[in-house]
Short mmCIF file of C-alpha atoms in Angstrom, two decimals:
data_model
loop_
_atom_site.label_atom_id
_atom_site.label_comp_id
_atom_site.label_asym_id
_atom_site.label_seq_id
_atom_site.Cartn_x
_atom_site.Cartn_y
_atom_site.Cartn_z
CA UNK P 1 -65.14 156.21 -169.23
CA UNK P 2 -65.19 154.03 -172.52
CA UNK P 3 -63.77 150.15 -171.60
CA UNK P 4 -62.40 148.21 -174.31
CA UNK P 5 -64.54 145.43 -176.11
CA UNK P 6 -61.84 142.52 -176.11
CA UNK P 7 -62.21 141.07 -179.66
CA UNK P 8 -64.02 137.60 -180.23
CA UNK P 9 -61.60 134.76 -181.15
CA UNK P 10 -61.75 134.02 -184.55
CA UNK P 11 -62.51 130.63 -185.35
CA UNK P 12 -59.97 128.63 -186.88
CA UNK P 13 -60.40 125.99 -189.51
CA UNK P 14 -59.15 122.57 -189.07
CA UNK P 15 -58.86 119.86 -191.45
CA UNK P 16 -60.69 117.03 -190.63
CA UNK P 17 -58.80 113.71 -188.36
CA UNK P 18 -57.61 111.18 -190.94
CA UNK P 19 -60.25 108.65 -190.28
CA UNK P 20 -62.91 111.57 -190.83
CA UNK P 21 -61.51 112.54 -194.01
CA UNK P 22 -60.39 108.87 -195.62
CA UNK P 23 -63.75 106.42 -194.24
CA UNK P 24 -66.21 109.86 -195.16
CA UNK P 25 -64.68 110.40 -198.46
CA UNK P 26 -65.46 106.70 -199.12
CA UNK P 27 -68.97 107.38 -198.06
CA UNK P 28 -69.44 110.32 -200.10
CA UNK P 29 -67.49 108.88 -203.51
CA UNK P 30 -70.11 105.65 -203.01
CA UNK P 31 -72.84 107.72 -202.71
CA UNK P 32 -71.98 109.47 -205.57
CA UNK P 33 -71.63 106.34 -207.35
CA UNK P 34 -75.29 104.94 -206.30
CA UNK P 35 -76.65 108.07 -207.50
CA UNK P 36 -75.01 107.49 -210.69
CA UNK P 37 -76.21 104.00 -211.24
CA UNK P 38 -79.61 104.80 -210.06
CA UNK P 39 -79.08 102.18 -207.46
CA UNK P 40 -82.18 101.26 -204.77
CA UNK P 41 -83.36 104.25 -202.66
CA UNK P 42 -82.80 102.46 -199.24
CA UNK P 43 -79.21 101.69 -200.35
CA UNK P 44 -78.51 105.40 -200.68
CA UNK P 45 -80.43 106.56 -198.04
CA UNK P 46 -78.43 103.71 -195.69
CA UNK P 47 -74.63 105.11 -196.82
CA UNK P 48 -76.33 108.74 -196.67
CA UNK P 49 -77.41 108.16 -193.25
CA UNK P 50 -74.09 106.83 -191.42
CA UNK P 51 -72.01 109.90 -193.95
CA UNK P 52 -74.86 112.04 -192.00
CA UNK P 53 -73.76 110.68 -188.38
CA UNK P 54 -69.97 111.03 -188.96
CA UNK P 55 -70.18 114.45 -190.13
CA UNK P 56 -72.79 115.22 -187.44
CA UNK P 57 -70.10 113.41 -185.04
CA UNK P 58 -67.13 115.77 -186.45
CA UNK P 59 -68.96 118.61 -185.76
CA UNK P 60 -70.16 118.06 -182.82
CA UNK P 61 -67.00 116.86 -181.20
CA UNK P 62 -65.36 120.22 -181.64
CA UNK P 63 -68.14 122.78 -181.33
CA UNK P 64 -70.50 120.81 -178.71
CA UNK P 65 -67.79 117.79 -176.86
CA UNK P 66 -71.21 117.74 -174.19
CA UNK P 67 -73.19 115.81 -176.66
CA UNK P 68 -70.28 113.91 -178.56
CA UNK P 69 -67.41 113.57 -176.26
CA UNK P 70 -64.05 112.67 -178.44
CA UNK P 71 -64.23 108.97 -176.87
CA UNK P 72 -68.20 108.53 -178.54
CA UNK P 73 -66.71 110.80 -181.66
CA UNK P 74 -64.04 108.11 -182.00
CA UNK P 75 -66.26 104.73 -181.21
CA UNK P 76 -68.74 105.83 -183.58
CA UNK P 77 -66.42 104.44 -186.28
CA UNK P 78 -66.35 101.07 -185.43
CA UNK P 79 -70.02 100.87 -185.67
CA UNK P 80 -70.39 102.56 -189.02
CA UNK P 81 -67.93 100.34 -190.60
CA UNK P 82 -69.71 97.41 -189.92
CA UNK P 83 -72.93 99.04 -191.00
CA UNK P 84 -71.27 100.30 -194.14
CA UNK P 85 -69.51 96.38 -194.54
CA UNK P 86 -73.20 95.36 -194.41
CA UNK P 87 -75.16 97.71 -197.21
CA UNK P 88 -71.82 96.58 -199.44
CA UNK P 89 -73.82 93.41 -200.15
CA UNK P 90 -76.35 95.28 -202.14
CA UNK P 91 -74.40 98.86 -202.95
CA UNK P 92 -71.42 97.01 -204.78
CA UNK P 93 -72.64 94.84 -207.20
CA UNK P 94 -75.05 98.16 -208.00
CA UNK P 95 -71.84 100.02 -209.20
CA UNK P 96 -70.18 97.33 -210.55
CA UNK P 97 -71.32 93.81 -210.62
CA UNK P 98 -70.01 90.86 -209.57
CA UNK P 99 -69.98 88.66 -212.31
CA UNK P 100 -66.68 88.19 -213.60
CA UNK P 101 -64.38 89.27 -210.27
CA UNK P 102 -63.77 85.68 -209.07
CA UNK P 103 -62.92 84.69 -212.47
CA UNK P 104 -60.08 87.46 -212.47
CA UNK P 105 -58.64 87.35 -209.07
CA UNK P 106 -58.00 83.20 -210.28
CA UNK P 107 -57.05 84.05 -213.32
CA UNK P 108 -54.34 86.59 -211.31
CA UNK P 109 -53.37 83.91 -208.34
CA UNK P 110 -52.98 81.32 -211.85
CA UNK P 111 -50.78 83.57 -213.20
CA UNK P 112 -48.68 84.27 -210.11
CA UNK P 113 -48.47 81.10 -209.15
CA UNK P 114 -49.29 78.28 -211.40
CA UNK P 115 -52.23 75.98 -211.69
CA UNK P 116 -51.35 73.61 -208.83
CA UNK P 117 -51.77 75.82 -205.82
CA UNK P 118 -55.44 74.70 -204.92
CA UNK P 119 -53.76 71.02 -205.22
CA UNK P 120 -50.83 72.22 -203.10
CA UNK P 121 -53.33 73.75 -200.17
CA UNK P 122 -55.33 70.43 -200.19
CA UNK P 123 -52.65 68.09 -199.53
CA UNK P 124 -52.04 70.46 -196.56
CA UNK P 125 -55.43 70.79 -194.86
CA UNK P 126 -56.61 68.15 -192.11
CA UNK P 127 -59.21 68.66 -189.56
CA UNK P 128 -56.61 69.70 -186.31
CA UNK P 129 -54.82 72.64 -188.79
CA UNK P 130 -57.97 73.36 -189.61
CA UNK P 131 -60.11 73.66 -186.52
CA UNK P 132 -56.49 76.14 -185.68
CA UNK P 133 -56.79 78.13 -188.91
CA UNK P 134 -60.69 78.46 -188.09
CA UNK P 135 -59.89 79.34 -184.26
CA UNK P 136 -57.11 82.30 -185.89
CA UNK P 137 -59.82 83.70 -188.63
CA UNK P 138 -62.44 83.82 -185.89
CA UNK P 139 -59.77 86.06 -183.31
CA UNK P 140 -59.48 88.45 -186.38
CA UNK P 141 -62.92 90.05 -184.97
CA UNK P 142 -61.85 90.01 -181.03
CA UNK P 143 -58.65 91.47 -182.21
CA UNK P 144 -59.57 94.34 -184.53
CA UNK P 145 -62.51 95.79 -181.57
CA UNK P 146 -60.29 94.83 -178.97
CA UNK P 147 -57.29 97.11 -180.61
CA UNK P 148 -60.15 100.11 -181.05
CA UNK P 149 -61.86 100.07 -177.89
CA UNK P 150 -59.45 100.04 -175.84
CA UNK P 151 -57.28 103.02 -177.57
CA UNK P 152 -60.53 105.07 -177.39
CA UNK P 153 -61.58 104.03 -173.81
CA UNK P 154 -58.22 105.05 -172.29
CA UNK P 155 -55.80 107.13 -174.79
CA UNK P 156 -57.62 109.21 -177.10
CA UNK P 157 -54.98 110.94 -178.22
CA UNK P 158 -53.19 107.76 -179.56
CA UNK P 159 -56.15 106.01 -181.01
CA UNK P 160 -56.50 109.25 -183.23
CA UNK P 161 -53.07 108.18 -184.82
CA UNK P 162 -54.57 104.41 -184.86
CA UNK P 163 -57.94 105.03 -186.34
CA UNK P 164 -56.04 107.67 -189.07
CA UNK P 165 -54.16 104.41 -190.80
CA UNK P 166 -56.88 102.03 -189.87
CA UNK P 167 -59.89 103.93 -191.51
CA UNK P 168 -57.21 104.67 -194.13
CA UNK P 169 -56.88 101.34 -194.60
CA UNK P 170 -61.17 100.32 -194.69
CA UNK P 171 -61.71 103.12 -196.79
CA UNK P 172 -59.30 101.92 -199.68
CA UNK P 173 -60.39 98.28 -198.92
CA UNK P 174 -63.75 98.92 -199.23
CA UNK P 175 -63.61 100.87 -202.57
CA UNK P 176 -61.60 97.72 -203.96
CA UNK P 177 -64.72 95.56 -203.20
CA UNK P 178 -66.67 98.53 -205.39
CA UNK P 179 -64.59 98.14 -208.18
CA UNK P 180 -64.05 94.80 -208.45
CA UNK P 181 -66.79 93.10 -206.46
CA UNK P 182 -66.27 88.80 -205.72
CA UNK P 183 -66.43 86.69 -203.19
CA UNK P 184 -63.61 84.28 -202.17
CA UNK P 185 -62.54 80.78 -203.95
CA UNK P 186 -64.54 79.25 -201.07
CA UNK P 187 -67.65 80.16 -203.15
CA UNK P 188 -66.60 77.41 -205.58
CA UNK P 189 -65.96 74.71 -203.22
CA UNK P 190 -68.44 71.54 -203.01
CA UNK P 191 -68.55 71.59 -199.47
CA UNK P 192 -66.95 73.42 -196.25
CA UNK P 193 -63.16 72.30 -195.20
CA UNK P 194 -63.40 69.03 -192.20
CA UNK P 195 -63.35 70.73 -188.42
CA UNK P 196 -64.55 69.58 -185.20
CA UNK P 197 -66.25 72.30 -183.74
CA UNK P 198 -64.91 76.05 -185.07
CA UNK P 199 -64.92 75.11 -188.44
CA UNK P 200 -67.98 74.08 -188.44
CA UNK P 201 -69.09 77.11 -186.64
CA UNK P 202 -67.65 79.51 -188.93
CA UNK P 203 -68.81 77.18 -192.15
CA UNK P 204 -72.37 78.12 -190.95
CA UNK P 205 -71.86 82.09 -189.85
CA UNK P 206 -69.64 83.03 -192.46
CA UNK P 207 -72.95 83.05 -195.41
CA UNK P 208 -74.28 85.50 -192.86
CA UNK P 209 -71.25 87.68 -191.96
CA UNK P 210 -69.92 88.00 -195.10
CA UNK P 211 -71.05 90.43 -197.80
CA UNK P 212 -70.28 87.90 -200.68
CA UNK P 213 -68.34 90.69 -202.34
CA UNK P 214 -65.39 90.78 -200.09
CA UNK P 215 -62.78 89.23 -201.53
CA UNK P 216 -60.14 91.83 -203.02
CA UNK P 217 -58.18 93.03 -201.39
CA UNK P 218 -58.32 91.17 -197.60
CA UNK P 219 -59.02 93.07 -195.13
CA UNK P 220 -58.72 90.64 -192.39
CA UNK P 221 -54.93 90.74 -193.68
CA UNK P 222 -55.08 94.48 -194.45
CA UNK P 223 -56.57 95.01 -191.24
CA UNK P 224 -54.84 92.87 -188.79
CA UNK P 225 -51.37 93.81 -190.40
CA UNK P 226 -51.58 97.42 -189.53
CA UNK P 227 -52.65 97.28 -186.12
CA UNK P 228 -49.86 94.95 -185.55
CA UNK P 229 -47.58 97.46 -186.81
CA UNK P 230 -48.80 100.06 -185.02
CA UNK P 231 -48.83 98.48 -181.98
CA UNK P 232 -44.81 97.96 -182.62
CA UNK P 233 -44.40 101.54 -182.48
CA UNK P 234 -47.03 102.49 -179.82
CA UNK P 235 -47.68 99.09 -177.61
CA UNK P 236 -44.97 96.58 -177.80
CA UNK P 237 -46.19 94.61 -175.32
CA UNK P 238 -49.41 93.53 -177.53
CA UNK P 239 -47.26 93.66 -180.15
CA UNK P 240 -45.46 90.55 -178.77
CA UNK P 241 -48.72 89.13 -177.77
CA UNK P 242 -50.26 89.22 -181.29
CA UNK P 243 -47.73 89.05 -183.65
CA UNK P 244 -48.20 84.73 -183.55
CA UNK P 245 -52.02 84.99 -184.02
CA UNK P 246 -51.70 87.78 -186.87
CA UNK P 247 -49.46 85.74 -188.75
CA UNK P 248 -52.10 83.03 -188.36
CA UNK P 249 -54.88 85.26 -189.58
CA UNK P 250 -52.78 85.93 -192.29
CA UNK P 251 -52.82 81.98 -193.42
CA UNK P 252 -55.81 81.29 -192.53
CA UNK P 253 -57.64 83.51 -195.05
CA UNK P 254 -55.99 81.54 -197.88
CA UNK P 255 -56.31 78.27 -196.02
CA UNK P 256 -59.59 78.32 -195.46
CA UNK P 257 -60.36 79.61 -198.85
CA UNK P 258 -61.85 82.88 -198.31
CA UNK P 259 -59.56 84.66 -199.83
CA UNK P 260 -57.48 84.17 -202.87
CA UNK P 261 -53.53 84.40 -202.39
CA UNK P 262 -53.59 88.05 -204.44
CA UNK P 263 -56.00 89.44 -202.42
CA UNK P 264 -53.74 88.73 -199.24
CA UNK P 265 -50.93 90.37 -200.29
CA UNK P 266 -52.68 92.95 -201.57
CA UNK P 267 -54.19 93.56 -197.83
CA UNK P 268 -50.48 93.13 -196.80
CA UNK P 269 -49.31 95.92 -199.22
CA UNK P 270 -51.73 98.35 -198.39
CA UNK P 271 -51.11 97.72 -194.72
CA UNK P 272 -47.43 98.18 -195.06
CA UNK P 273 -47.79 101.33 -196.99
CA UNK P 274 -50.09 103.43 -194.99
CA UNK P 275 -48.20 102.47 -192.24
CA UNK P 276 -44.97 103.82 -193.43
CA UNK P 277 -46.98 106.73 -195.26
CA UNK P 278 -48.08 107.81 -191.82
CA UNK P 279 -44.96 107.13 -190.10
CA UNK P 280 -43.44 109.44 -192.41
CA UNK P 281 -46.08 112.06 -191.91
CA UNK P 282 -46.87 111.91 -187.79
CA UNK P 283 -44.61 115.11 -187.18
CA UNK P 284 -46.33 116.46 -190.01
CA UNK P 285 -50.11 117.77 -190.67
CA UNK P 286 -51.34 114.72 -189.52
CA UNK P 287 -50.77 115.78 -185.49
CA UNK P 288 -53.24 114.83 -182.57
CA UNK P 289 -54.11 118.50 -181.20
CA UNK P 290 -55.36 118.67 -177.93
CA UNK P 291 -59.11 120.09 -178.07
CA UNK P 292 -59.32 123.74 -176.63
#
């Protein structure tokens, strides 16, 4: 008696999460770049090596969850963003230098909005709005982890949709510091804005946190913006919680002089349309399927 050999599955092709396919296309296109330029060997081999782990992560996460469970899959991001944010520094100015980007980002804010606006922010600034606008650019990092980890740690399935439009978001922001590398009007200032004790705190971290070529477009705008509108579709109650100390995030990149004025809307704008691009799109390809 002959039994029937049930046929294997076949294996079906998916198309990679958002934040897979937007932050690892970044990674890719820049390597490609260094390549081009003949840029340092450890610069390459640093954006090869977290594009290695993300695809490694990818793949693992759907063909072998036991060693990359979807919550480790999904916090690997955070970590190779900041990596990524940190070889910048040395893999931007390698595609396309720096000199010349502060020069046109002030030429741009000039020609949007006259000569007088660095007069017009310093008769504004004094040490108690600034020690505030320090305090609000300083939350920018609490928020942005705080937003990620605790998506991954306790709804996977919804901080898939968040990381889609946030790595969306880093991917585009970070190719804007490639092609037009500078770091913020701050750069040209004779000495750090009057605080008590955040300001001055920031004054001396910033030279280390910063990349130097991190100006256009703002991603602490960008950033903030579009977790704030996610959360008004998918957590109102942080929503209302953050939607005071966003705002402030918002002024206190100009404020403090880190950014220039374009560069914050810019952030806005980018923000506000991959937000509505994916809002447009979530009953669409871009679906959170549960794993099998």
């Amino acid at each position: 008696m002959t039994h029937a050999v049930p046929l294997a599955r076949p294996t079906v092709w998916r198309l990679p999460a958002l934040h897979q396919a937007a932050f690892g296309g970044f990674l890719a296109l820049t390597l490609a770049r260094l390549l081009l330029t003949a840029a340092d060997v450890w610069v390459m081999t640093g954006i090869g090596a977290i594009l290695g782990a993300l695809l490694w992560a990818g793949w693992a996460e759907r063909h072998r969850p036991d060693l990359c469970p979807e919550r480790a899959a999904l916090l690997i991001y955070p970590v190779a963003m900041v990596l990524t944010f940190g070889l910048l520094r040395w893999a931007a100015p390698a595609i396309a230098p720096a000199a010349g980007g502060a020069a046109i980002l002030a030429a741009w804010d000039a020609r949007l909005f006259g000569d007088g606006l660095a007069a017009a922010l310093d008769r504004w600034t004094s040490p108690p709005l600034t020690e505030a606008m320090a305090g609000f650019y300083i939350f920018f990092q609490i928020y942005i982890f705080w937003a990620q980890i605790e998506a991954a740690l306790t709804d996977p399935a919804r901080a898939r949709r968040l990381f889609g439009g946030l790595y969306c978001v880093y991917a585009i922001g970070f190719l804007g510091y490639t092609l037009l590398p500078a770091p913020g009007p701050y750069a040209a200032l004779p000495e750090a804005l009057d605080g008590y004790v955040l300001m001055p705190l920031l004054a001396a971290l910033y030279p280390l946190a910063s990349n130097h070529v991190d100006a256009f477009p703002s991603l602490h705008v960008g950033v903030s913006v579009y977790i704030l509108l996610f959360d008004l579709r998918y957590d109102r109650r942080r929503f209302w919680y953050t939607v005071l100390p966003v705002c402030g995030i918002c002024l206190s990149t100009v404020y403090l002089r880190y950014h220039y004025v374009i560069d914050a809307i810019s952030g806005a704008l980018l923000a506000i349309v991959t937000r509505l691009w994916l809002a447009a799109r979530e009953r669409g390809w871009y679906r959170v399927e549960p794993h099998r």
